[in-house]
Short mmCIF file of C-alpha atoms and ligand atoms in Angstrom, two decimals:
data_model
loop_
_atom_site.label_atom_id
_atom_site.label_comp_id
_atom_site.label_asym_id
_atom_site.label_seq_id
_atom_site.Cartn_x
_atom_site.Cartn_y
_atom_site.Cartn_z
CA MET A 11 51.63 49.81 39.06
CA SER A 12 50.44 53.23 38.26
CA HIS A 13 50.96 54.98 35.04
CA PRO A 14 54.31 57.04 35.08
CA LEU A 15 52.49 60.05 34.34
CA PHE A 16 50.73 59.84 37.88
CA ASN A 17 53.81 59.11 39.78
CA LEU A 18 54.43 61.93 42.40
CA ALA A 19 57.91 60.32 43.65
CA GLY A 20 60.50 63.11 44.17
CA ARG A 21 57.83 65.68 44.50
CA CYS A 22 56.63 67.58 47.88
CA ALA A 23 53.35 68.68 48.26
CA LEU A 24 52.01 71.08 51.02
CA VAL A 25 48.29 70.78 51.79
CA THR A 26 46.54 73.42 53.83
CA GLY A 27 44.12 72.31 56.37
CA SER A 28 45.11 68.81 56.21
CA SER A 29 45.05 67.41 59.74
CA ARG A 30 41.43 66.33 59.04
CA GLY A 31 38.67 66.29 56.34
CA LEU A 32 39.06 66.79 52.68
CA GLY A 33 42.66 68.19 53.06
CA HIS A 34 43.82 64.97 55.01
CA ALA A 35 42.37 62.83 52.44
CA MET A 36 44.07 64.63 49.47
CA ALA A 37 47.32 64.54 51.55
CA THR A 38 46.92 60.79 52.03
CA ALA A 39 46.28 60.25 48.14
CA LEU A 40 49.34 62.34 47.18
CA ALA A 41 51.58 60.48 49.56
CA GLU A 42 50.25 57.10 48.24
CA ALA A 43 51.16 58.50 44.76
CA GLY A 44 54.57 58.92 46.10
CA ALA A 45 54.98 62.39 47.10
CA ARG A 46 56.48 63.84 50.24
CA VAL A 47 53.76 65.69 52.12
CA VAL A 48 53.75 68.49 54.41
CA LEU A 49 50.47 68.64 56.54
CA ASN A 50 49.23 71.84 57.94
CA GLY A 51 46.90 72.99 60.46
CA VAL A 52 46.39 75.33 63.30
CA ASP A 53 46.12 72.86 66.03
CA ALA A 54 49.71 71.39 66.56
CA GLY A 55 48.78 68.42 68.60
CA ARG A 56 45.87 67.27 66.00
CA LEU A 57 48.55 67.85 63.40
CA ALA A 58 51.09 65.71 65.00
CA GLN A 59 48.69 62.90 65.49
CA ALA A 60 47.62 63.03 61.63
CA ALA A 61 51.37 63.22 60.60
CA GLN A 62 52.23 60.33 62.96
CA ALA A 63 49.22 58.27 61.27
CA LEU A 64 50.51 58.94 57.99
CA ARG A 65 54.09 58.13 58.72
CA ALA A 66 52.89 54.91 60.23
CA GLN A 67 51.63 53.98 56.71
CA GLY A 68 55.33 54.47 55.42
CA HIS A 69 54.94 57.87 54.09
CA GLN A 70 57.44 60.77 54.00
CA VAL A 71 55.51 63.36 56.15
CA GLU A 72 56.45 66.97 57.37
CA GLN A 73 54.37 69.06 59.43
CA ALA A 74 53.87 72.90 59.53
CA ALA A 75 51.41 74.37 62.09
CA PHE A 76 50.36 77.95 60.83
CA ASP A 77 47.47 80.13 60.27
CA VAL A 78 47.00 80.47 56.54
CA GLY A 79 45.45 83.70 56.96
CA ASP A 80 48.33 85.12 59.13
CA GLU A 81 50.81 86.80 56.37
CA ALA A 82 53.74 86.72 58.88
CA ALA A 83 53.04 83.37 60.03
CA VAL A 84 52.87 81.99 56.37
CA LYS A 85 56.12 83.82 55.56
CA ALA A 86 57.76 82.27 58.48
CA ALA A 87 56.56 78.79 57.84
CA PHE A 88 57.90 78.96 54.34
CA GLU A 89 61.14 80.12 55.73
CA ALA A 90 61.32 77.23 58.07
CA LEU A 91 60.73 75.10 54.99
CA ASP A 92 63.51 76.60 53.26
CA ALA A 93 65.82 76.04 56.13
CA ALA A 94 64.76 72.40 56.41
CA GLY A 95 65.43 71.95 52.63
CA VAL A 96 61.77 71.14 52.04
CA GLU A 97 60.79 72.52 48.47
CA VAL A 98 57.24 72.78 47.88
CA ASP A 99 56.41 71.99 44.34
CA ILE A 100 52.75 71.22 44.81
CA LEU A 101 50.42 73.57 46.75
CA VAL A 102 46.81 72.42 47.63
CA ASN A 103 44.95 75.37 49.08
CA ASN A 104 42.30 73.55 51.04
CA ALA A 105 42.08 75.37 54.24
CA GLY A 106 38.62 76.84 54.84
CA ILE A 107 35.69 77.50 56.99
CA GLN A 108 31.81 77.48 56.68
CA LEU A 109 29.32 79.99 58.30
CA ARG A 110 25.57 79.49 57.70
CA LYS A 111 23.64 82.73 58.31
CA PRO A 112 21.09 84.95 56.15
CA LEU A 113 22.85 87.67 54.69
CA VAL A 114 20.81 90.39 56.51
CA GLU A 115 21.88 88.78 59.74
CA LEU A 116 25.71 88.91 58.95
CA GLU A 117 27.96 90.85 60.91
CA LEU A 118 30.81 92.59 58.73
CA PRO A 119 33.50 90.73 60.90
CA GLU A 120 31.80 87.26 60.17
CA TRP A 121 31.69 88.25 56.46
CA GLU A 122 35.54 89.34 56.34
CA ARG A 123 36.56 86.29 58.64
CA VAL A 124 35.24 83.77 55.94
CA LEU A 125 36.51 85.76 52.83
CA HIS A 126 39.97 86.01 54.50
CA THR A 127 40.17 82.37 55.39
CA ASN A 128 38.64 80.77 52.10
CA LEU A 129 40.13 83.27 49.48
CA THR A 130 42.81 85.64 50.67
CA SER A 131 44.67 82.90 52.38
CA ALA A 132 44.99 81.22 48.96
CA PHE A 133 46.62 84.46 47.74
CA ILE A 134 48.78 84.60 50.79
CA VAL A 135 50.02 80.85 50.82
CA SER A 136 50.30 80.75 46.96
CA ARG A 137 52.42 83.89 46.76
CA GLU A 138 55.14 82.33 48.89
CA ALA A 139 55.08 79.08 47.03
CA ALA A 140 55.09 80.59 43.58
CA ARG A 141 57.97 83.10 44.41
CA ARG A 142 59.93 79.90 45.20
CA MET A 143 58.70 77.72 42.37
CA ILE A 144 59.51 80.50 39.99
CA ALA A 145 63.04 81.07 41.56
CA ARG A 146 63.88 77.28 41.28
CA GLY A 147 62.91 77.24 37.62
CA ARG A 148 61.39 73.74 38.02
CA GLY A 149 57.62 74.68 37.54
CA GLY A 150 55.10 73.49 39.82
CA LYS A 151 51.45 72.82 40.59
CA VAL A 152 48.76 74.96 42.47
CA ILE A 153 45.55 73.41 43.26
CA ASN A 154 42.68 75.44 44.96
CA ILE A 155 39.87 73.94 46.46
CA GLY A 156 36.63 75.50 45.22
CA SER A 157 33.10 74.21 45.73
CA LEU A 158 29.71 73.53 44.10
CA MET A 159 29.32 77.35 45.38
CA SER A 160 31.88 78.34 42.80
CA GLU A 161 29.15 77.85 40.28
CA ALA A 162 25.83 77.87 42.11
CA ALA A 163 24.44 79.33 45.37
CA ARG A 164 21.99 78.40 48.22
CA PRO A 165 20.62 80.50 50.82
CA THR A 166 22.48 81.22 54.14
CA VAL A 167 26.16 80.45 52.66
CA SER A 168 26.79 83.80 50.94
CA PRO A 169 30.39 84.52 52.09
CA TYR A 170 31.44 80.96 51.43
CA THR A 171 29.84 81.40 48.04
CA ALA A 172 31.49 84.64 47.28
CA ALA A 173 34.77 83.31 48.39
CA LYS A 174 34.49 79.87 46.29
CA GLY A 175 33.52 81.98 43.40
CA GLY A 176 36.81 84.14 43.83
CA ILE A 177 38.68 80.96 44.13
CA LYS A 178 37.44 79.79 40.67
CA MET A 179 38.66 83.22 39.16
CA LEU A 180 41.86 83.48 41.26
CA THR A 181 42.79 80.09 40.05
CA ARG A 182 42.56 81.40 36.39
CA ALA A 183 44.69 84.56 37.37
CA MET A 184 47.27 82.43 38.78
CA ALA A 185 47.14 80.24 35.46
CA ALA A 186 47.48 83.54 33.34
CA GLU A 187 50.45 84.95 35.40
CA TRP A 188 52.45 81.65 36.15
CA ALA A 189 51.94 79.57 33.00
CA PRO A 190 55.23 81.00 31.46
CA HIS A 191 56.98 79.63 34.64
CA ASN A 192 55.52 76.07 33.91
CA ILE A 193 53.24 76.48 36.80
CA GLN A 194 49.82 75.05 36.36
CA ALA A 195 47.16 76.40 38.51
CA ASN A 196 43.93 74.43 38.72
CA ALA A 197 41.00 73.89 40.96
CA ILE A 198 38.78 71.18 42.58
CA GLY A 199 35.24 71.60 43.15
CA PRO A 200 34.00 69.12 45.97
CA GLY A 201 30.34 68.47 45.99
CA TYR A 202 28.50 67.59 48.95
CA MET A 203 30.86 65.46 50.84
CA ALA A 204 30.62 63.72 54.23
CA THR A 205 32.86 65.94 56.32
CA GLU A 206 32.75 67.16 59.99
CA MET A 207 32.04 70.77 58.38
CA ASN A 208 28.97 69.17 57.01
CA ALA A 209 27.80 67.24 59.74
CA ALA A 210 24.90 69.45 60.66
CA LEU A 211 23.40 69.13 57.29
CA ILE A 212 23.96 65.42 57.14
CA ASN A 213 22.23 65.05 60.53
CA ASN A 214 19.36 67.10 59.21
CA PRO A 215 16.85 64.58 57.49
CA ASP A 216 15.41 67.27 55.16
CA PHE A 217 18.76 68.27 53.88
CA ASP A 218 20.30 64.89 53.99
CA GLY A 219 17.13 63.77 51.93
CA TRP A 220 17.53 66.68 49.57
CA VAL A 221 21.11 66.02 48.81
CA LYS A 222 20.38 62.38 48.13
CA ARG A 223 17.50 63.34 45.79
CA ARG A 224 19.40 66.15 44.10
CA VAL A 225 22.73 64.24 43.55
CA PRO A 226 22.36 61.78 40.54
CA SER A 227 24.58 59.44 42.35
CA ASN A 228 22.00 59.72 45.05
CA ARG A 229 24.48 59.90 47.86
CA TRP A 230 27.10 62.13 49.71
CA GLY A 231 30.55 61.99 48.54
CA GLN A 232 33.32 60.56 50.70
CA PRO A 233 36.52 62.59 51.33
CA GLY A 234 38.78 59.89 49.43
CA GLU A 235 36.91 60.46 46.44
CA LEU A 236 39.00 63.76 45.92
CA GLY A 237 42.18 61.76 45.50
CA GLY A 238 42.08 60.89 41.94
CA ALA A 239 41.43 64.56 40.92
CA ALA A 240 44.09 65.71 43.56
CA ILE A 241 46.80 63.51 41.90
CA PHE A 242 45.85 64.27 38.41
CA LEU A 243 46.26 67.98 38.92
CA ALA A 244 49.40 67.41 40.97
CA SER A 245 51.01 65.32 38.32
CA ALA A 246 52.76 65.46 34.79
CA ALA A 247 49.40 64.15 33.65
CA SER A 248 48.00 67.76 33.89
CA ASP A 249 50.88 69.60 32.54
CA TYR A 250 48.95 71.00 29.73
CA VAL A 251 45.97 71.70 32.09
CA SER A 252 45.66 75.12 33.61
CA GLY A 253 42.69 77.64 34.78
CA GLN A 254 40.36 74.58 35.14
CA ILE A 255 38.09 73.53 37.95
CA ILE A 256 37.19 69.80 38.19
CA TYR A 257 33.87 69.29 39.99
CA VAL A 258 33.85 65.98 42.20
CA ASP A 259 30.17 66.21 42.83
CA GLY A 260 28.47 63.00 41.81
CA GLY A 261 27.00 64.72 38.80
CA MET A 262 25.09 67.32 40.69
CA LEU A 263 26.05 70.54 38.97
CA ALA A 264 25.56 68.76 35.49
CA VAL A 265 21.92 67.78 35.93
CA LEU A 266 18.65 69.68 36.77
C1 LIG B 12 26.55 73.96 52.47
C2 LIG B 12 28.02 73.10 52.33
C3 LIG B 12 28.55 73.21 51.18
C4 LIG B 12 29.43 72.11 50.93
C5 LIG B 12 30.43 72.14 49.76
C6 LIG B 12 29.55 72.07 48.62
O1 LIG B 12 26.44 74.51 53.68
O2 LIG B 12 25.78 73.94 51.55
O3 LIG B 12 28.67 73.43 53.55
O4 LIG B 12 29.04 74.52 51.10
O5 LIG B 12 30.26 72.05 52.02
O6 LIG B 12 30.99 73.31 49.83
O7 LIG B 12 30.70 72.17 47.29
#
């Protein structure tokens, strides 16, 4: 029996980029804590499969296929949710891409694509969600997904690092503006997690060895290990927490 503070029954969570990976893991955790979840992705087929799998586990699942970086598509998606009576009171801005390339070799469109998908999309989607949360007057939760790169850098991931640093500060800006409406905005900073996005790193013996030596826990994180932080920040347990970033990184950032 979970503590009532962590019970998400009666709440609805939209998780962007949730047909697989970290987003799907967090959506699953929020559903297991009682929330109705809206899965999002750009691949409608993959999204339908992910939604069906969660429904088969007995959860209440909607699906909304849209590109988080497309302002018109985001507006249309929220209008469709409005029409369906689906009121999002928890938003997890998880959708993101990675592009590994030295700064001096980057093309401007490559830079802009990463910043748009990983940072600007959080603004586009959160603006729609927050407008509705404020109008409803019931408060809400915004959880932005940062990264170790919200705090520290490594070579060849400059646009991702800049975007994730921006996510940390955008989270504080949201906290500043939306606290009067009882909307808490926080972030989760995943460490090196075993995901498809990181497959090239996991399969690289040198990088894999570096992660295992550099992380005090001596291992990669598993997507499901973000669930606890997601439930906490989505629940009443965090009603007096805002503008924070919780690193789920096996202790990596805390230790030299
Ligand atoms: C990389 C990785 C990292 C991790 C994660 C760490 O290339 O270094 O993709 O960015 O995915 O973001 O928090």
